[in-house]
mmCIF file of C-alpha atoms in Angstrom:
data_model
loop_
_atom_site.group_PDB
_atom_site.id
_atom_site.type_symbol
_atom_site.label_atom_id
_atom_site.label_comp_id
_atom_site.label_asym_id
_atom_site.label_seq_id
_atom_site.Cartn_x
_atom_site.Cartn_y
_atom_site.Cartn_z
ATOM 1 C CA MET A 1 -8.885 37.744 13.957
ATOM 2 C CA THR A 2 -5.491 38.976 12.803
ATOM 3 C CA THR A 3 -5.254 42.308 11.008
ATOM 4 C CA TYR A 4 -1.490 42.887 10.647
ATOM 5 C CA ASP A 5 -2.146 46.584 11.379
ATOM 6 C CA ALA A 6 1.101 46.942 13.340
ATOM 7 C CA ALA A 7 3.168 45.669 10.413
ATOM 8 C CA PHE A 8 1.491 47.907 7.857
ATOM 9 C CA GLN A 9 1.744 50.925 10.164
ATOM 10 C CA LEU A 10 5.463 50.270 10.623
ATOM 11 C CA VAL A 11 6.069 50.301 6.869
ATOM 12 C CA SER A 12 3.770 53.278 6.297
ATOM 13 C CA GLN A 13 5.588 55.328 8.943
ATOM 14 C CA SER A 14 8.974 54.380 7.471
ATOM 15 C CA VAL A 15 7.896 55.712 4.074
ATOM 16 C CA ASP A 16 6.384 58.844 5.612
ATOM 17 C CA ASP A 17 9.579 59.679 7.519
ATOM 18 C CA GLY A 18 11.814 59.005 4.495
ATOM 19 C CA THR A 19 13.529 55.866 5.771
ATOM 20 C CA LEU A 20 12.098 53.978 2.789
ATOM 21 C CA PRO A 21 11.530 55.789 -0.541
ATOM 22 C CA SER A 22 8.490 53.639 -1.316
ATOM 23 C CA ALA A 23 7.264 50.197 -0.311
ATOM 24 C CA VAL A 24 4.883 47.337 -0.925
ATOM 25 C CA LEU A 25 4.154 44.992 1.980
ATOM 26 C CA GLY A 26 2.315 41.739 1.388
ATOM 27 C CA ILE A 27 1.373 38.760 3.543
ATOM 28 C CA ALA A 28 0.182 35.341 2.401
ATOM 29 C CA THR A 29 -0.846 31.994 3.856
ATOM 30 C CA ALA A 30 -1.273 28.584 2.259
ATOM 31 C CA GLU A 31 -4.621 29.885 0.992
ATOM 32 C CA GLY A 32 -3.094 32.827 -0.872
ATOM 33 C CA VAL A 33 -2.534 36.552 -0.353
ATOM 34 C CA VAL A 34 -4.376 37.817 2.728
ATOM 35 C CA ALA A 35 -3.104 41.420 2.945
ATOM 36 C CA MET A 36 -1.155 43.760 0.690
ATOM 37 C CA ASP A 37 -0.706 47.514 0.424
ATOM 38 C CA ALA A 38 1.550 50.042 -1.287
ATOM 39 C CA PHE A 39 3.063 53.174 0.236
ATOM 40 C CA GLY A 40 4.566 56.366 -1.166
ATOM 41 C CA SER A 41 4.861 58.096 -4.501
ATOM 42 C CA THR A 42 7.632 58.505 -7.046
ATOM 43 C CA GLU A 43 8.104 60.572 -10.162
ATOM 44 C CA ARG A 44 5.717 58.074 -11.795
ATOM 45 C CA GLY A 45 2.938 58.745 -9.313
ATOM 46 C CA PRO A 46 1.515 56.696 -6.425
ATOM 47 C CA VAL A 47 3.111 53.308 -5.866
ATOM 48 C CA ASP A 48 0.939 50.350 -6.843
ATOM 49 C CA VAL A 49 0.948 46.869 -5.295
ATOM 50 C CA ASP A 50 1.774 45.439 -8.730
ATOM 51 C CA ASP A 51 4.836 47.602 -9.328
ATOM 52 C CA PHE A 52 8.074 45.768 -10.144
ATOM 53 C CA TYR A 53 11.164 46.065 -7.950
ATOM 54 C CA ARG A 54 14.696 44.744 -8.260
ATOM 55 C CA ILE A 55 14.845 41.927 -5.728
ATOM 56 C CA PHE A 56 18.660 41.583 -5.886
ATOM 57 C CA SER A 57 19.755 38.689 -3.635
ATOM 58 C CA ILE A 58 16.271 37.210 -3.329
ATOM 59 C CA THR A 59 17.303 35.934 -6.765
ATOM 60 C CA LYS A 60 19.574 33.495 -4.926
ATOM 61 C CA PRO A 61 16.868 31.151 -3.605
ATOM 62 C CA LEU A 62 15.169 31.264 -7.014
ATOM 63 C CA VAL A 63 18.373 29.898 -8.544
ATOM 64 C CA GLY A 64 18.605 27.500 -5.614
ATOM 65 C CA LEU A 65 15.141 26.190 -6.454
ATOM 66 C CA ALA A 66 16.266 25.672 -10.064
ATOM 67 C CA ALA A 67 19.236 23.627 -8.824
ATOM 68 C CA ALA A 68 17.016 21.701 -6.430
ATOM 69 C CA ARG A 69 14.745 20.751 -9.332
ATOM 70 C CA ALA A 70 17.803 19.290 -11.085
ATOM 71 C CA ILE A 71 18.545 17.295 -7.925
ATOM 72 C CA GLU A 72 14.973 15.987 -7.945
ATOM 73 C CA ARG A 73 15.554 14.718 -11.466
ATOM 74 C CA GLY A 74 18.799 12.985 -10.532
ATOM 75 C CA LYS A 75 20.825 15.369 -12.695
ATOM 76 C CA LEU A 76 22.820 16.898 -9.827
ATOM 77 C CA THR A 77 23.741 16.120 -6.244
ATOM 78 C CA VAL A 78 25.127 18.451 -3.611
ATOM 79 C CA PHE A 79 28.515 16.814 -4.195
ATOM 80 C CA THR A 80 28.666 17.564 -7.942
ATOM 81 C CA PRO A 81 31.929 19.464 -8.536
ATOM 82 C CA LEU A 82 31.836 22.813 -10.289
ATOM 83 C CA GLU A 83 34.584 21.510 -12.571
ATOM 84 C CA SER A 84 32.042 19.217 -14.272
ATOM 85 C CA ALA A 85 30.407 22.323 -15.746
ATOM 86 C CA MET A 86 33.525 24.498 -15.895
ATOM 87 C CA PRO A 87 36.452 22.242 -16.906
ATOM 88 C CA GLY A 88 39.722 23.547 -15.544
ATOM 89 C CA PHE A 89 38.101 25.565 -12.745
ATOM 90 C CA ASN A 90 40.162 23.835 -10.070
ATOM 91 C CA SER A 91 43.448 24.235 -11.942
ATOM 92 C CA THR A 92 44.517 27.090 -9.658
ATOM 93 C CA ARG A 93 43.151 25.528 -6.444
ATOM 94 C CA ASP A 94 44.162 22.491 -4.422
ATOM 95 C CA ASP A 95 40.616 21.825 -3.197
ATOM 96 C CA VAL A 96 37.338 20.841 -4.911
ATOM 97 C CA VAL A 97 34.447 23.300 -5.054
ATOM 98 C CA ARG A 98 31.148 21.447 -5.072
ATOM 99 C CA LEU A 99 27.515 22.497 -5.349
ATOM 100 C CA VAL A 100 27.135 22.277 -1.563
ATOM 101 C CA HIS A 101 29.840 24.931 -1.166
ATOM 102 C CA LEU A 102 28.312 27.244 -3.765
ATOM 103 C CA VAL A 103 24.827 27.166 -2.218
ATOM 104 C CA SER A 104 26.073 27.747 1.344
ATOM 105 C CA HIS A 105 28.586 30.566 0.789
ATOM 106 C CA THR A 106 31.496 28.290 1.708
ATOM 107 C CA SER A 107 33.169 28.055 -1.727
ATOM 108 C CA GLY A 108 35.948 30.514 -0.908
ATOM 109 C CA VAL A 109 35.841 32.295 -4.278
ATOM 110 C CA ASN A 110 37.010 35.890 -4.180
ATOM 111 C CA GLU A 111 34.109 38.290 -4.630
ATOM 112 C CA PRO A 112 34.126 41.148 -7.191
ATOM 113 C CA ALA A 113 31.899 44.217 -6.993
ATOM 114 C CA LEU A 114 28.250 43.604 -7.839
ATOM 115 C CA ASP A 115 28.529 45.956 -10.819
ATOM 116 C CA ASP A 116 31.875 44.576 -12.040
ATOM 117 C CA HIS A 117 31.950 44.871 -15.837
ATOM 118 C CA ARG A 118 33.433 41.427 -16.583
ATOM 119 C CA PRO A 119 31.192 38.568 -17.746
ATOM 120 C CA LEU A 120 30.405 36.485 -14.673
ATOM 121 C CA ARG A 121 31.653 33.179 -16.038
ATOM 122 C CA GLN A 122 34.995 34.814 -16.828
ATOM 123 C CA ALA A 123 35.150 36.453 -13.389
ATOM 124 C CA LEU A 124 34.428 33.123 -11.698
ATOM 125 C CA ALA A 125 37.057 31.259 -13.733
ATOM 126 C CA VAL A 126 39.799 33.600 -12.529
ATOM 127 C CA ALA A 127 38.398 34.471 -9.102
ATOM 128 C CA GLY A 128 41.074 32.702 -7.098
ATOM 129 C CA ARG A 129 40.668 31.390 -3.573
ATOM 130 C CA GLN A 130 39.972 33.245 -0.357
ATOM 131 C CA PHE A 131 39.932 30.035 1.707
ATOM 132 C CA ALA A 132 39.628 26.289 1.200
ATOM 133 C CA ALA A 133 36.141 25.146 0.244
ATOM 134 C CA GLY A 134 34.054 24.330 3.316
ATOM 135 C CA SER A 135 36.485 25.747 5.870
ATOM 136 C CA TYR A 136 34.808 29.150 6.326
ATOM 137 C CA ARG A 137 31.785 31.001 5.079
ATOM 138 C CA ALA A 138 31.785 34.375 3.376
ATOM 139 C CA TYR A 139 28.822 35.791 1.493
ATOM 140 C CA SER A 140 29.242 35.364 -2.253
ATOM 141 C CA SER A 141 27.076 36.430 -5.166
ATOM 142 C CA LEU A 142 29.633 35.289 -7.743
ATOM 143 C CA ALA A 143 29.264 31.699 -6.471
ATOM 144 C CA PHE A 144 25.777 31.693 -7.963
ATOM 145 C CA GLU A 145 27.273 31.884 -11.418
ATOM 146 C CA GLY A 146 28.748 28.490 -10.542
ATOM 147 C CA ILE A 147 25.283 27.201 -9.602
ATOM 148 C CA ALA A 148 23.958 28.595 -12.879
ATOM 149 C CA ALA A 149 26.711 26.768 -14.777
ATOM 150 C CA LEU A 150 25.860 23.488 -13.045
ATOM 151 C CA VAL A 151 22.123 23.913 -13.730
ATOM 152 C CA GLU A 152 22.769 24.619 -17.398
ATOM 153 C CA HIS A 153 25.160 21.681 -17.724
ATOM 154 C CA ALA A 154 22.743 19.309 -15.984
ATOM 155 C CA LEU A 155 19.484 20.340 -17.622
ATOM 156 C CA GLY A 156 20.540 21.873 -20.931
ATOM 157 C CA ARG A 157 18.572 24.978 -19.911
ATOM 158 C CA THR A 158 19.715 28.249 -18.384
ATOM 159 C CA TRP A 159 18.710 29.304 -14.904
ATOM 160 C CA GLU A 160 16.588 31.990 -16.534
ATOM 161 C CA ASP A 161 14.664 29.337 -18.460
ATOM 162 C CA GLU A 162 14.108 27.377 -15.253
ATOM 163 C CA VAL A 163 12.801 30.446 -13.411
ATOM 164 C CA ALA A 164 10.557 31.213 -16.381
ATOM 165 C CA GLY A 165 9.146 27.745 -15.743
ATOM 166 C CA PHE A 166 8.155 28.932 -12.261
ATOM 167 C CA ASN A 167 6.063 31.599 -13.967
ATOM 168 C CA ASP A 168 4.217 28.910 -15.894
ATOM 169 C CA ALA A 169 3.598 26.887 -12.730
ATOM 170 C CA LEU A 170 2.715 29.764 -10.406
ATOM 171 C CA GLY A 171 1.270 32.416 -12.702
ATOM 172 C CA SER A 172 4.080 34.705 -11.548
ATOM 173 C CA GLN A 173 6.108 37.245 -13.528
ATOM 174 C CA PHE A 174 9.712 36.840 -12.377
ATOM 175 C CA THR A 175 11.857 38.495 -15.028
ATOM 176 C CA LEU A 176 15.142 40.164 -15.935
ATOM 177 C CA ASP A 177 13.434 42.362 -18.511
ATOM 178 C CA GLU A 178 14.056 46.078 -18.018
ATOM 179 C CA GLU A 179 10.760 46.775 -19.783
ATOM 180 C CA SER A 180 9.081 45.796 -16.510
ATOM 181 C CA ARG A 181 10.216 49.254 -15.322
ATOM 182 C CA PRO A 182 11.411 48.384 -11.830
ATOM 183 C CA HIS A 183 11.602 51.168 -9.279
ATOM 184 C CA THR A 184 14.747 53.293 -9.372
ATOM 185 C CA ILE A 185 17.413 52.492 -6.771
ATOM 186 C CA VAL A 186 17.682 55.427 -4.366
ATOM 187 C CA GLY A 187 20.805 56.398 -2.451
ATOM 188 C CA ALA A 188 23.430 54.367 -4.305
ATOM 189 C CA PRO A 189 25.727 56.934 -5.944
ATOM 190 C CA GLY A 190 28.357 55.381 -8.143
ATOM 191 C CA PHE A 191 26.479 52.123 -8.661
ATOM 192 C CA ARG A 192 26.790 51.303 -12.369
ATOM 193 C CA LEU A 193 23.320 50.048 -13.151
ATOM 194 C CA ASP A 194 24.050 49.454 -16.841
ATOM 195 C CA SER A 195 27.043 47.255 -15.996
ATOM 196 C CA PHE A 196 25.010 45.360 -13.435
ATOM 197 C CA THR A 197 21.980 44.689 -15.636
ATOM 198 C CA ALA A 198 24.215 43.519 -18.488
ATOM 199 C CA LEU A 199 25.468 40.687 -16.253
ATOM 200 C CA ARG A 200 22.004 39.096 -15.908
ATOM 201 C CA HIS A 201 23.268 38.046 -12.505
ATOM 202 C CA PRO A 202 22.036 34.720 -11.079
ATOM 203 C CA GLY A 203 22.883 35.976 -7.619
ATOM 204 C CA ALA A 204 21.122 39.320 -7.848
ATOM 205 C CA GLY A 205 19.509 40.085 -11.213
ATOM 206 C CA ALA A 206 15.812 39.208 -10.928
ATOM 207 C CA ILE A 207 12.930 41.669 -10.986
ATOM 208 C CA ALA A 208 9.512 40.867 -9.525
ATOM 209 C CA ARG A 209 6.282 42.076 -7.989
ATOM 210 C CA ALA A 210 5.336 41.456 -4.365
ATOM 211 C CA ARG A 211 2.604 39.043 -5.414
ATOM 212 C CA ASP A 212 5.100 36.911 -7.376
ATOM 213 C CA LEU A 213 7.064 36.134 -4.223
ATOM 214 C CA LEU A 214 3.884 35.698 -2.203
ATOM 215 C CA THR A 215 2.586 33.201 -4.750
ATOM 216 C CA LEU A 216 5.840 31.285 -4.376
ATOM 217 C CA GLY A 217 5.496 31.466 -0.592
ATOM 218 C CA THR A 218 1.953 30.116 -0.773
ATOM 219 C CA SER A 219 3.114 27.194 -2.920
ATOM 220 C CA LEU A 220 5.914 26.329 -0.489
ATOM 221 C CA LEU A 221 3.581 26.601 2.523
ATOM 222 C CA ARG A 222 0.969 24.476 0.793
ATOM 223 C CA GLY A 223 3.521 21.867 -0.286
ATOM 224 C CA ASP A 224 1.807 21.561 -3.650
ATOM 225 C CA GLY A 225 4.973 20.650 -5.569
ATOM 226 C CA ALA A 226 4.460 23.373 -8.164
ATOM 227 C CA VAL A 227 8.127 24.368 -7.904
ATOM 228 C CA VAL A 228 9.737 21.682 -5.713
ATOM 229 C CA GLN A 229 8.416 18.733 -3.752
ATOM 230 C CA PRO A 230 7.954 19.153 0.035
ATOM 231 C CA ALA A 231 10.834 16.759 0.764
ATOM 232 C CA THR A 232 13.090 18.817 -1.492
ATOM 233 C CA LEU A 233 12.204 22.000 0.367
ATOM 234 C CA HIS A 234 12.999 20.196 3.621
ATOM 235 C CA MET A 235 16.417 19.353 2.167
ATOM 236 C CA MET A 236 16.927 22.995 1.178
ATOM 237 C CA THR A 237 16.144 24.274 4.673
ATOM 238 C CA ARG A 238 18.514 22.012 6.587
ATOM 239 C CA PRO A 239 21.451 24.054 7.984
ATOM 240 C CA LEU A 240 24.670 23.626 6.025
ATOM 241 C CA THR A 241 26.874 26.080 7.922
ATOM 242 C CA SER A 242 26.444 25.067 11.571
ATOM 243 C CA GLY A 243 29.858 25.252 13.192
ATOM 244 C CA VAL A 244 31.508 26.793 10.115
ATOM 245 C CA PRO A 245 33.283 30.014 11.166
ATOM 246 C CA GLU A 246 32.274 33.185 9.359
ATOM 247 C CA VAL A 247 34.689 35.665 7.810
ATOM 248 C CA ASN A 248 33.958 39.121 9.273
ATOM 249 C CA PRO A 249 30.780 38.126 11.175
ATOM 250 C CA ASP A 250 28.030 40.717 11.604
ATOM 251 C CA PRO A 251 26.633 40.809 15.175
ATOM 252 C CA VAL A 252 23.212 41.853 13.879
ATOM 253 C CA GLN A 253 23.065 38.618 11.867
ATOM 254 C CA ALA A 254 23.932 36.457 14.890
ATOM 255 C CA GLY A 255 22.134 33.127 14.906
ATOM 256 C CA GLN A 256 21.518 33.054 11.165
ATOM 257 C CA GLU A 257 22.798 30.154 9.100
ATOM 258 C CA TYR A 258 22.569 29.065 5.489
ATOM 259 C CA GLY A 259 20.745 26.126 4.063
ATOM 260 C CA PHE A 260 20.609 25.349 0.354
ATOM 261 C CA THR A 261 20.639 29.055 -0.735
ATOM 262 C CA TRP A 262 18.055 30.003 1.918
ATOM 263 C CA LYS A 263 18.959 32.012 4.999
ATOM 264 C CA LEU A 264 17.805 30.309 8.206
ATOM 265 C CA ARG A 265 17.088 31.933 11.573
ATOM 266 C CA HIS A 266 16.860 28.861 13.791
ATOM 267 C CA THR A 267 19.065 30.173 16.613
ATOM 268 C CA SER A 268 18.620 33.933 16.208
ATOM 269 C CA PRO A 269 17.652 35.760 19.412
ATOM 270 C CA ALA A 270 15.978 38.615 17.528
ATOM 271 C CA PHE A 271 12.796 36.955 16.284
ATOM 272 C CA ILE A 272 9.576 35.829 17.939
ATOM 273 C CA ASP A 273 9.444 32.928 15.475
ATOM 274 C CA PRO A 274 12.979 31.912 14.442
ATOM 275 C CA GLY A 275 11.755 28.938 12.417
ATOM 276 C CA ALA A 276 11.794 30.874 9.157
ATOM 277 C CA PHE A 277 13.637 30.689 5.868
ATOM 278 C CA GLY A 278 14.004 33.410 3.279
ATOM 279 C CA HIS A 279 16.360 36.047 1.981
ATOM 280 C CA GLY A 280 16.896 39.772 1.726
ATOM 281 C CA GLY A 281 18.068 41.907 -1.182
ATOM 282 C CA TRP A 282 20.629 44.704 -1.414
ATOM 283 C CA ALA A 283 18.053 47.466 -1.966
ATOM 284 C CA GLY A 284 15.986 46.514 1.087
ATOM 285 C CA THR A 285 13.689 43.849 -0.321
ATOM 286 C CA GLU A 286 12.806 40.974 2.022
ATOM 287 C CA PHE A 287 11.049 37.616 1.551
ATOM 288 C CA TRP A 288 10.450 35.265 4.494
ATOM 289 C CA VAL A 289 8.440 32.088 4.939
ATOM 290 C CA HIS A 290 7.323 30.964 8.417
ATOM 291 C CA PRO A 291 6.093 27.356 8.173
ATOM 292 C CA ASP A 292 5.102 27.075 11.861
ATOM 293 C CA ALA A 293 3.166 30.348 11.755
ATOM 294 C CA GLY A 294 1.699 29.377 8.395
ATOM 295 C CA LEU A 295 2.542 32.590 6.597
ATOM 296 C CA ALA A 296 4.941 34.296 4.206
ATOM 297 C CA TRP A 297 5.635 37.983 3.816
ATOM 298 C CA VAL A 298 7.438 40.250 1.400
ATOM 299 C CA LEU A 299 8.689 43.825 1.525
ATOM 300 C CA MET A 300 9.507 45.571 -1.737
ATOM 301 C CA THR A 301 11.519 48.787 -1.608
ATOM 302 C CA SER A 302 14.536 50.361 -3.283
ATOM 303 C CA ARG A 303 17.071 51.915 -0.908
ATOM 304 C CA PRO A 304 20.261 50.106 0.178
ATOM 305 C CA ASP A 305 21.324 50.497 3.811
ATOM 306 C CA SER A 306 18.193 52.421 4.757
ATOM 307 C CA GLY A 307 18.403 51.440 8.419
ATOM 308 C CA PHE A 308 14.907 49.945 8.329
ATOM 309 C CA ASP A 309 14.501 47.350 11.110
ATOM 310 C CA VAL A 310 13.606 44.044 9.472
ATOM 311 C CA HIS A 311 13.566 42.286 12.863
ATOM 312 C CA ALA A 312 10.763 44.585 13.994
ATOM 313 C CA LEU A 313 8.731 44.028 10.838
ATOM 314 C CA ASP A 314 9.085 40.242 10.998
ATOM 315 C CA ASN A 315 7.922 40.188 14.604
ATOM 316 C CA ALA A 316 4.968 42.441 13.808
ATOM 317 C CA VAL A 317 3.904 40.224 10.917
ATOM 318 C CA VAL A 318 4.204 37.009 12.932
ATOM 319 C CA SER A 319 2.243 38.545 15.831
ATOM 320 C CA GLY A 320 -0.560 39.505 13.454
ATOM 321 C CA LEU A 321 -1.682 42.446 15.606
#
């Protein structure tokens, strides 16, 4: 009988000692949510498991799923050039940026600040080139505006409309609506929240509850096709960056690669079960699916660079102690 006590104690202690300002930890299997708890209090009162948090870059695989649905319908392929949705994009480059480059952080577009005030499509059009597409990898949120453009061009619907369709299929509440009252970001002085939220960023803008991501995790573990077909998910979790050198590599991230917008841990030395896919968010949110272990877990919190050890939490969840 697994209890996950070690994982919940780790998060509880991290809230008690101030590492995390608040947190919700949830764990699910193919049968649904099996454990969830909330920790801490804010000016609003005690944190609830159904509180909304800004998930920041966990938005990326949501947009990736929207693009994958277009691939399922024959409307896109990984080789579709960005120029098909943004005519003239390549006019200042001597290479071709394709969907495969955008989803794997190998597009080479120069990255602005997350709270840059310019409309994203405009910023992408004039971003310029850091390196030739496919030659290196460097983390890019702006590239997801390119994916959004391709999704909209292919389906005649915005990425937001596609993600809203997930809500219909899953009973989830993914949103960009500030009326959801997401938890305040703690410890990010100078971050221009108004500028950021105005962007409705396809690489970072979504807001969700823990159970929304867990419901998605359950669907992917179950292979029920509610969002994408099992074969499509298999396509999304094949490594796309093996052997591609990284600009400014982070030793802590050693052994992590990118698939189709998902982070992969197949060769990481830090995890008991490296066969996972998922993503983290700037303010400390984490969402990981472990197909071999048959579980998914999510951490919702709201402090960038808190120092919280995600490796330790993942190992505690997978161990189930």
